[in-house]
PDB file of C-alpha atoms in Angstrom:
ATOM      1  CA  UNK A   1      22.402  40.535  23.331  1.00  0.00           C
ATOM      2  CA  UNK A   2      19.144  42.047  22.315  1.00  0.00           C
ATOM      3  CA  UNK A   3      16.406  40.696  20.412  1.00  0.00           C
ATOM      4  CA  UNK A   4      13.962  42.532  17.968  1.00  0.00           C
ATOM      5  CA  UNK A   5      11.038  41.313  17.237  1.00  0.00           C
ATOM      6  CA  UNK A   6       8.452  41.996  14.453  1.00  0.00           C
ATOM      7  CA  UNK A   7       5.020  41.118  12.936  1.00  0.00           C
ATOM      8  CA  UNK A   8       3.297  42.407  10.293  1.00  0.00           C
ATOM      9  CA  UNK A   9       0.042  42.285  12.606  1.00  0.00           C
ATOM     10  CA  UNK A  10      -0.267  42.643  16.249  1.00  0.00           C
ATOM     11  CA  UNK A  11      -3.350  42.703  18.953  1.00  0.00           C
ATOM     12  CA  UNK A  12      -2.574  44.984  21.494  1.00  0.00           C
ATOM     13  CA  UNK A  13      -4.069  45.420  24.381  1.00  0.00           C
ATOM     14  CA  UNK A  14      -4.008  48.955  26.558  1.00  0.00           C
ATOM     15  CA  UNK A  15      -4.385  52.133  25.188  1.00  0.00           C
ATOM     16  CA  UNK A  16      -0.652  53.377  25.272  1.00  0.00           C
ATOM     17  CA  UNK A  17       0.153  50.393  23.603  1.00  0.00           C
ATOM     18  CA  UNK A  18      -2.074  50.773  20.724  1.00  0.00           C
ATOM     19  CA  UNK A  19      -1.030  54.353  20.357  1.00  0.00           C
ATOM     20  CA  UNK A  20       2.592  53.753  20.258  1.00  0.00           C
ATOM     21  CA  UNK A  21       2.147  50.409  18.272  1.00  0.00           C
ATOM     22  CA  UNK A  22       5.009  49.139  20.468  1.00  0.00           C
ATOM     23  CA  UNK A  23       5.081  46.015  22.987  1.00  0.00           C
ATOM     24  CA  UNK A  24       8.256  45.709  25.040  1.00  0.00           C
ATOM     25  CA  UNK A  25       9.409  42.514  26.925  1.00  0.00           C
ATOM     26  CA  UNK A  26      12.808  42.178  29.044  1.00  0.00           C
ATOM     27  CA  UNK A  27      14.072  38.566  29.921  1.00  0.00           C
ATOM     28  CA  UNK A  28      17.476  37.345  30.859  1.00  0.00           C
ATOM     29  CA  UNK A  29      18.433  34.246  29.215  1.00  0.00           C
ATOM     30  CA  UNK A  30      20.935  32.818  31.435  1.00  0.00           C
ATOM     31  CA  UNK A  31      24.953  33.122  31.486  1.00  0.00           C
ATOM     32  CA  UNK A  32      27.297  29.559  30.539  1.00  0.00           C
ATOM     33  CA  UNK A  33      29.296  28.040  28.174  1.00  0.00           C
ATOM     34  CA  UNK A  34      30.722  30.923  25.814  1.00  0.00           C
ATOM     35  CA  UNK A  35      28.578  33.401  27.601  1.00  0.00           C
ATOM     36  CA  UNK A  36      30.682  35.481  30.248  1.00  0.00           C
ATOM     37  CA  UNK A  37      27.695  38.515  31.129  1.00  0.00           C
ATOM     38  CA  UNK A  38      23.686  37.832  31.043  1.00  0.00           C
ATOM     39  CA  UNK A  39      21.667  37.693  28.214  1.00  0.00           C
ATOM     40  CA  UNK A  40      19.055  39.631  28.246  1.00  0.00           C
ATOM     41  CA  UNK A  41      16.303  39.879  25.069  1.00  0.00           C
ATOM     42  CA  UNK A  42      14.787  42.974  24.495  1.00  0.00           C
ATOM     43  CA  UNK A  43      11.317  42.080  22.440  1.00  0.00           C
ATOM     44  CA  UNK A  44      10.043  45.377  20.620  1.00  0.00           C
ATOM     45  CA  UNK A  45       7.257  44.173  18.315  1.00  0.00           C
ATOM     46  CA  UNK A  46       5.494  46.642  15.608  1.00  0.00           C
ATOM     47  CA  UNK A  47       2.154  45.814  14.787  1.00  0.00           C
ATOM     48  CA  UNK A  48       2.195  47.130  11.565  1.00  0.00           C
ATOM     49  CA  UNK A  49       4.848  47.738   8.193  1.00  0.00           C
ATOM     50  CA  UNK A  50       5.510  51.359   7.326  1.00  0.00           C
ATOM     51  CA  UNK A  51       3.062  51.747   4.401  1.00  0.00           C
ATOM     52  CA  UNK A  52       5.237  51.906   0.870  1.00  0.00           C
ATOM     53  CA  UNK A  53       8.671  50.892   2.676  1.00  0.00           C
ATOM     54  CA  UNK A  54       8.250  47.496   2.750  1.00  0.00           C
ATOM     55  CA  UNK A  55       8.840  44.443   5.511  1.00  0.00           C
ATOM     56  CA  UNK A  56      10.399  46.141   8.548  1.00  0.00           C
ATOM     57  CA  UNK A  57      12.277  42.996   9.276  1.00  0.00           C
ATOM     58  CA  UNK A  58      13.550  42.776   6.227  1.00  0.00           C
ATOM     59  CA  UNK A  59      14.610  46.817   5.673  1.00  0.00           C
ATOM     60  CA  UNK A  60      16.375  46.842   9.531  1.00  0.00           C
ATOM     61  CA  UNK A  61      18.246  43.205   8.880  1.00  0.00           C
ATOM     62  CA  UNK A  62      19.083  44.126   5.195  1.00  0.00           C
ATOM     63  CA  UNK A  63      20.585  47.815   6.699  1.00  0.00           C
ATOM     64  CA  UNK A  64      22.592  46.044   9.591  1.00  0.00           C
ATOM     65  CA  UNK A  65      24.019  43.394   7.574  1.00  0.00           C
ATOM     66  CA  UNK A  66      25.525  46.096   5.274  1.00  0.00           C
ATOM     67  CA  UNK A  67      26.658  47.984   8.678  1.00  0.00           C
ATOM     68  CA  UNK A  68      28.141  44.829   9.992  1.00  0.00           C
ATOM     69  CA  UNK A  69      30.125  44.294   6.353  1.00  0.00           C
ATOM     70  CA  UNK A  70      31.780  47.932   6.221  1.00  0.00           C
ATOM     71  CA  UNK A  71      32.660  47.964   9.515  1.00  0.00           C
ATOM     72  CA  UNK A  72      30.524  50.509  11.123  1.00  0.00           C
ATOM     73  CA  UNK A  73      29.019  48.405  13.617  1.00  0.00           C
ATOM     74  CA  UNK A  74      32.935  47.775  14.563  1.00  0.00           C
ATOM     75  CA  UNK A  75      33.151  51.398  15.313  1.00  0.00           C
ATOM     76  CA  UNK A  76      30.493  51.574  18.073  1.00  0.00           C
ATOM     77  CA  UNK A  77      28.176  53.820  15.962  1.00  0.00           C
ATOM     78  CA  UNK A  78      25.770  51.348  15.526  1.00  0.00           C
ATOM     79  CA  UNK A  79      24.830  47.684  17.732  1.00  0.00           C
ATOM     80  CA  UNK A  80      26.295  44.829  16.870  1.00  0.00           C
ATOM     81  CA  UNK A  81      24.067  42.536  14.016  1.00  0.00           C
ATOM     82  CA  UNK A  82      24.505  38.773  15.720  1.00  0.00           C
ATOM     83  CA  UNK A  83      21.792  37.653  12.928  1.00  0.00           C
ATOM     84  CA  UNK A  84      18.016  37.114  12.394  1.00  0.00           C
ATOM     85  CA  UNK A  85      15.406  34.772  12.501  1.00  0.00           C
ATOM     86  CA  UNK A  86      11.724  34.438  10.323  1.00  0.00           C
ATOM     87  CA  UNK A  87       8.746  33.211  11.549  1.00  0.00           C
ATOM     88  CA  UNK A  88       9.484  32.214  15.358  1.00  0.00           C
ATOM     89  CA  UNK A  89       6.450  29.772  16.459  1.00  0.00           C
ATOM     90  CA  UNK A  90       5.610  31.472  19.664  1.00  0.00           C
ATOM     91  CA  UNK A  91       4.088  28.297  20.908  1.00  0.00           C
ATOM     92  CA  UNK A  92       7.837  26.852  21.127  1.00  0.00           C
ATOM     93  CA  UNK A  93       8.569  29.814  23.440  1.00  0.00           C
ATOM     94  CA  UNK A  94       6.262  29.643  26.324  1.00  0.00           C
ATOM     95  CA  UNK A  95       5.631  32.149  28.836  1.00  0.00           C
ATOM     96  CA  UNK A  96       8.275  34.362  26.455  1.00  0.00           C
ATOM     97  CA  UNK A  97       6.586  34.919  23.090  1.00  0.00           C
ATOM     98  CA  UNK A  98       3.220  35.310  24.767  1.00  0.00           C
ATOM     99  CA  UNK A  99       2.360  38.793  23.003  1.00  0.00           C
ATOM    100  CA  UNK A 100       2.620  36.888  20.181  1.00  0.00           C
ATOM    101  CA  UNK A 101       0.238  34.341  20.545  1.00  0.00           C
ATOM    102  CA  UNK A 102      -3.046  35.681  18.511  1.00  0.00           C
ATOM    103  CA  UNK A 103      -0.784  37.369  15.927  1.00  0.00           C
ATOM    104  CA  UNK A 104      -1.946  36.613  12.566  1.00  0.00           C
ATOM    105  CA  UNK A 105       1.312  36.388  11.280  1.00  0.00           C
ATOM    106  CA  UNK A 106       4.459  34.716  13.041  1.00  0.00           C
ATOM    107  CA  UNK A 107       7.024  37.247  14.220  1.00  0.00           C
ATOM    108  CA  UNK A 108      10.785  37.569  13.014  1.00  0.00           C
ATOM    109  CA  UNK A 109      13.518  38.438  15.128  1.00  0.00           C
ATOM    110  CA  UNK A 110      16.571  40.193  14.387  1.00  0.00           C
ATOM    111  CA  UNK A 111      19.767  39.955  17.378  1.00  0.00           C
ATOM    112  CA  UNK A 112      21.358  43.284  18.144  1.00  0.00           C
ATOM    113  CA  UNK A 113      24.068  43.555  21.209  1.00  0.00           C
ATOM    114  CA  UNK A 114      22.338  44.851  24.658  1.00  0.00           C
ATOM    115  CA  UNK A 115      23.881  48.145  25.289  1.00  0.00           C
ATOM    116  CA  UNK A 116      23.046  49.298  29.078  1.00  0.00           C
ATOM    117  CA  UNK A 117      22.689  52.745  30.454  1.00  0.00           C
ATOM    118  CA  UNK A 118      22.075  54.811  27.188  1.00  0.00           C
ATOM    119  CA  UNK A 119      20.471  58.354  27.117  1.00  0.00           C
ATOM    120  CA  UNK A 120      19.035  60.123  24.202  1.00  0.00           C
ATOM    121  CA  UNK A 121      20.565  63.191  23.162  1.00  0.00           C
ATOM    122  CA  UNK A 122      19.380  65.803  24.555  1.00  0.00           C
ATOM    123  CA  UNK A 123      20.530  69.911  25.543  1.00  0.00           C
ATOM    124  CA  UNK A 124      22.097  67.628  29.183  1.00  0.00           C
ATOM    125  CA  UNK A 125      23.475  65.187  27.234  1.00  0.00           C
ATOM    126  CA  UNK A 126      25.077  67.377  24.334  1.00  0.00           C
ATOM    127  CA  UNK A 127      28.955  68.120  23.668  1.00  0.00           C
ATOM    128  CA  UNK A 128      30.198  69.422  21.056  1.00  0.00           C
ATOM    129  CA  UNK A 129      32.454  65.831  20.606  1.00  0.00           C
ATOM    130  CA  UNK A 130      29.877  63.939  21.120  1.00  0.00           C
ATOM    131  CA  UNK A 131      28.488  65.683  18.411  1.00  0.00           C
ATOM    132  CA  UNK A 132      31.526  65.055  16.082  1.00  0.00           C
ATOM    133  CA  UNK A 133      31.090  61.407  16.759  1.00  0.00           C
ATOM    134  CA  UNK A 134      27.173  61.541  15.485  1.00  0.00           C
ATOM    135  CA  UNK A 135      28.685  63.352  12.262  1.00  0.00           C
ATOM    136  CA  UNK A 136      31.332  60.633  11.593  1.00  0.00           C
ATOM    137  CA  UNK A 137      28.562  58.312  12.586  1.00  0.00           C
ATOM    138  CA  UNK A 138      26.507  59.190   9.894  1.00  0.00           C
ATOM    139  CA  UNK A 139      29.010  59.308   7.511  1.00  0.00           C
ATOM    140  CA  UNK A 140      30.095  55.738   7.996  1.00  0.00           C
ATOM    141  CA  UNK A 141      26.278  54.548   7.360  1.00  0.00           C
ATOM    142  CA  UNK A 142      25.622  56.942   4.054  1.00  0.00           C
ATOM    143  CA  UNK A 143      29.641  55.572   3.264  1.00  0.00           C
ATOM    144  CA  UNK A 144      28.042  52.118   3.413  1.00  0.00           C
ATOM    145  CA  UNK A 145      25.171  53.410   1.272  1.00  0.00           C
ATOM    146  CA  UNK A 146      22.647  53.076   3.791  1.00  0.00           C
ATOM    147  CA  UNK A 147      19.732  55.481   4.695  1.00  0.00           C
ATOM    148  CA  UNK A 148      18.716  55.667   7.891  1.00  0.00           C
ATOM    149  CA  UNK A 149      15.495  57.684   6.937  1.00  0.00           C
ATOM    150  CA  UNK A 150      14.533  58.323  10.400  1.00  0.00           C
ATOM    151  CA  UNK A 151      16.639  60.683  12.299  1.00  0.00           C
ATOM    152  CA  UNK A 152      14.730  61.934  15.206  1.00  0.00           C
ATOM    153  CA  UNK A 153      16.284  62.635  18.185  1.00  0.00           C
ATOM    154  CA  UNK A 154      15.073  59.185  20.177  1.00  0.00           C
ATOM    155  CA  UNK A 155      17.551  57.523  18.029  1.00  0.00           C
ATOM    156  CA  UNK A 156      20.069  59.327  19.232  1.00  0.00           C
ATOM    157  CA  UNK A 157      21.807  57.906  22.049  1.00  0.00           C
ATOM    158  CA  UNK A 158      24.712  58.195  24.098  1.00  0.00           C
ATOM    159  CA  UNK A 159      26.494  56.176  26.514  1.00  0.00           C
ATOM    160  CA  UNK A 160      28.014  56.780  29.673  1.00  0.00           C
ATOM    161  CA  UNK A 161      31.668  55.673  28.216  1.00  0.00           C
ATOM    162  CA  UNK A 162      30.965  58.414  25.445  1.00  0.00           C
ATOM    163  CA  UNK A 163      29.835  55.780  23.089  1.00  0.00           C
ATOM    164  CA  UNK A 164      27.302  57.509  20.432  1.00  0.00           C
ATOM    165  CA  UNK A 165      24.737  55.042  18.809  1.00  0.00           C
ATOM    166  CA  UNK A 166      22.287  55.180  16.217  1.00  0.00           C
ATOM    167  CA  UNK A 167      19.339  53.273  16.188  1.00  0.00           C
ATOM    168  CA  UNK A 168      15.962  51.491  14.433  1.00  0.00           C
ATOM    169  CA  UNK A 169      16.748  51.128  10.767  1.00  0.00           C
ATOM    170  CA  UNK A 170      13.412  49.977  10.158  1.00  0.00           C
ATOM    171  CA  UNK A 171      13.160  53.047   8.337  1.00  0.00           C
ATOM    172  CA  UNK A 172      16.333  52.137   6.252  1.00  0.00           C
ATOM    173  CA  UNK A 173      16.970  52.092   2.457  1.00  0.00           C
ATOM    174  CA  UNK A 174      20.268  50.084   1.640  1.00  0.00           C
ATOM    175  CA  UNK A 175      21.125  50.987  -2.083  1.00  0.00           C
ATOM    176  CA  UNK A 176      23.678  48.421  -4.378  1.00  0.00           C
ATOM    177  CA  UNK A 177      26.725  50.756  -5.527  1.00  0.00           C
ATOM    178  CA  UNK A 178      25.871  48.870  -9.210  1.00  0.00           C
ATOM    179  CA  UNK A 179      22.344  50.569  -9.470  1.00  0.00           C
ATOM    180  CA  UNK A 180      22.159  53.863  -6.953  1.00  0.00           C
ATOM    181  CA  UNK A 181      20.653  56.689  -8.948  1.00  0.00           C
ATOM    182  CA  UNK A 182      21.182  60.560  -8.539  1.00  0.00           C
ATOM    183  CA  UNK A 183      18.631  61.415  -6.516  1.00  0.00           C
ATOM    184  CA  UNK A 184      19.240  58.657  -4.251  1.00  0.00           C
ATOM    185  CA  UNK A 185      22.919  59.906  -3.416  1.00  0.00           C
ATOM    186  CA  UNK A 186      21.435  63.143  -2.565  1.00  0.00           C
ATOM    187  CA  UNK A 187      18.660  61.823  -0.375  1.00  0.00           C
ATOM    188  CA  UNK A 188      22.239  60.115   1.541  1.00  0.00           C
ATOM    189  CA  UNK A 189      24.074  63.584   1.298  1.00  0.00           C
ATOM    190  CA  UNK A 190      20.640  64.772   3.449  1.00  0.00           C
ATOM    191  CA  UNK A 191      21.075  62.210   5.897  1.00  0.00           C
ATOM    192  CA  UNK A 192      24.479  64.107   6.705  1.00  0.00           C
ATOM    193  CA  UNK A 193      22.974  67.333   6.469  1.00  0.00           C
ATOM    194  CA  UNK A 194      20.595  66.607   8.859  1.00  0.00           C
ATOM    195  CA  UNK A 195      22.762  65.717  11.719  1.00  0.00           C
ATOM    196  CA  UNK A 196      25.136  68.321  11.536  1.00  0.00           C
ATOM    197  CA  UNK A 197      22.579  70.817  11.302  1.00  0.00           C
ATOM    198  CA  UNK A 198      21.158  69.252  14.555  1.00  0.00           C
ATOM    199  CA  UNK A 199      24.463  69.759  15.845  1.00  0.00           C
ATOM    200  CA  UNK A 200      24.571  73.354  14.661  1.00  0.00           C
ATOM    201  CA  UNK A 201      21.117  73.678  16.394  1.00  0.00           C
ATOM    202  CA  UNK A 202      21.991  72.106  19.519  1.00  0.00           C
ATOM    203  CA  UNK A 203      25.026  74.215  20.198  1.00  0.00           C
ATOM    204  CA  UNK A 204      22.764  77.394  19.306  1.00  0.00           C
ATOM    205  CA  UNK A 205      20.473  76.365  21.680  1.00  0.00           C
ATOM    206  CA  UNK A 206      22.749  75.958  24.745  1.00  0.00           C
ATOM    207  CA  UNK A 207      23.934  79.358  24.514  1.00  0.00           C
ATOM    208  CA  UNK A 208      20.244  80.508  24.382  1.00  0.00           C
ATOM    209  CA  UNK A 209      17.393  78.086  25.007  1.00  0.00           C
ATOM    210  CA  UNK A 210      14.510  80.445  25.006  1.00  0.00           C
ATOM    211  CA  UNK A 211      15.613  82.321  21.779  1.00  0.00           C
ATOM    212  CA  UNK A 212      15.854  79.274  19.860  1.00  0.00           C
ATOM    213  CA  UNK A 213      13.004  77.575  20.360  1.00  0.00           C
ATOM    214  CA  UNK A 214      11.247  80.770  18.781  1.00  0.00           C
ATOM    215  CA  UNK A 215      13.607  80.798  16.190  1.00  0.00           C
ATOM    216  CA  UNK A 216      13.321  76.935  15.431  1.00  0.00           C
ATOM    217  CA  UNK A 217       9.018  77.110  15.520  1.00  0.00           C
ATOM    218  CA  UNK A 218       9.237  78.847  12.086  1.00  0.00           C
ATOM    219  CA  UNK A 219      12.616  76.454  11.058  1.00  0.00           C
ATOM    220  CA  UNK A 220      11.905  74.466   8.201  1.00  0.00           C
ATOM    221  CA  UNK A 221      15.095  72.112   8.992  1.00  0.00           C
ATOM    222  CA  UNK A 222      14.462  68.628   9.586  1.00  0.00           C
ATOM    223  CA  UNK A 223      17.050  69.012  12.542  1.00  0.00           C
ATOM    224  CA  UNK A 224      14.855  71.694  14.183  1.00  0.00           C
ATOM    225  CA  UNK A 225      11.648  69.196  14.216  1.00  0.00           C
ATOM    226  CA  UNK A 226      14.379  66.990  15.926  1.00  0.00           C
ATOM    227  CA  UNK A 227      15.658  68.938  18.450  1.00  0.00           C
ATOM    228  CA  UNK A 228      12.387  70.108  19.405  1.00  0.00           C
ATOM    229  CA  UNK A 229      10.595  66.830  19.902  1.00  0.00           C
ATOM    230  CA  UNK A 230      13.821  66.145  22.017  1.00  0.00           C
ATOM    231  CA  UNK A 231      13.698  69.136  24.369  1.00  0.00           C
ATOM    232  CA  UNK A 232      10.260  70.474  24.720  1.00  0.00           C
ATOM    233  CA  UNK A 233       7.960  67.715  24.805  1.00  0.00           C
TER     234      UNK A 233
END
């Protein structure tokens, strides 16, 4: 199991930390009773909301809640949601919840299952059925009316039992079938356009690596951006 954790505002020290605006802690919890495997908790705090999107706690647990109703979590494409939590006192949770301590608001958790040995995708990691899965992937989330509205290539993973994932729907927009307007069925639609064009891109750029990153500097495709801050960074 993995835990997320967020707070509105976070002190961080280091300077890599304060440029990513990301804190990372690994722990195993222990094995027993129900528990067959090791626990571990994966803390990834954010010090700050995405301006005009709202409570990232509340956008990722809202998105995975509606994943873990229709199924897709089921299919592999996304973790498992095991639930969420407001407001942890990280006074309760000493030495674990330490880069929490001087936050001036208390973190929320959300649990998502551990998955080890994941890769991004990447031109190594690429088929062309791996690919497929990403597209039905997609598909299941926009099916579920959910927006990821953050496709870049780091949430792209891929596992060594050829297992695709999706991940951080912090980003996310979860829309009610009752009230979903035009425009945002279309922005859903883009979601899917997006990863199959990636897909289109990648397999372009295995057959010609050099060629396509000049063709993809003047791309205005979302996918391109992608696929570029995947491969040549």
């Amino acid at each position: 199991m993995a835990v997320e954790a967020t707070a509105g505002n976070k002190s961080m020290d280091g300077a890599a930390q304060a440029a990513s605006g990301i804190a990372r802690k690994t722990l195993v919890l222990g094995s027993g009773g129900p528990w067959i495997l090791p626990r571990f908790c994966n803390f990834v705090q954010k010090h700050r909301d995405h301006p005009g999107h709202g409570h990232i706690h509340e956008r990722e647990a809202t998105a995975y809640q509606r994943l873990q109703a229709h199924g897709v979590t089921a299919k592999g494409y996304v973790p498992r949601f095991y639930g969420s939590i407001e407001k942890l006192e990280p006074e309760l949770w000493q030495p674990n919840l330490n880069m929490f301590i001087n936050d001036t608001e208390l973190p929320s958790a959300i649990f998502i299952e551990y998955i080890p040995d994941m890769r991004q995708l990447h031109l190594d990691t690429f088929s062309k059925d791996r690919m497929a899965r990403f597209v039905q992937a997609i598909k299941a989330i926009t099916a579920a009316l959910v927006m990821h509205n953050d496709l870049k290539a780091r949430n792209f993973m891929v596992t060594p039992g050829e297992r695709v994932v999706l991940l951080d729907f912090d980003r996310a927009k979860t829309y009610d079938k009752n009230t979903i307007t035009a425009e945002q069925q279309e922005w859903l639609r883009e979601d899917v356009q997006i990863v199959q064009d990636l897909g289109r891109l990648l397999f372009t750029a295995k057959d010609d690596e050099f060629s396509f990153f000049l063709h993809s500097r003047i791309s205005e495709s979302p996918a391109a951006s992608m696929l570029l801050e995947a491969t040549f960074q």
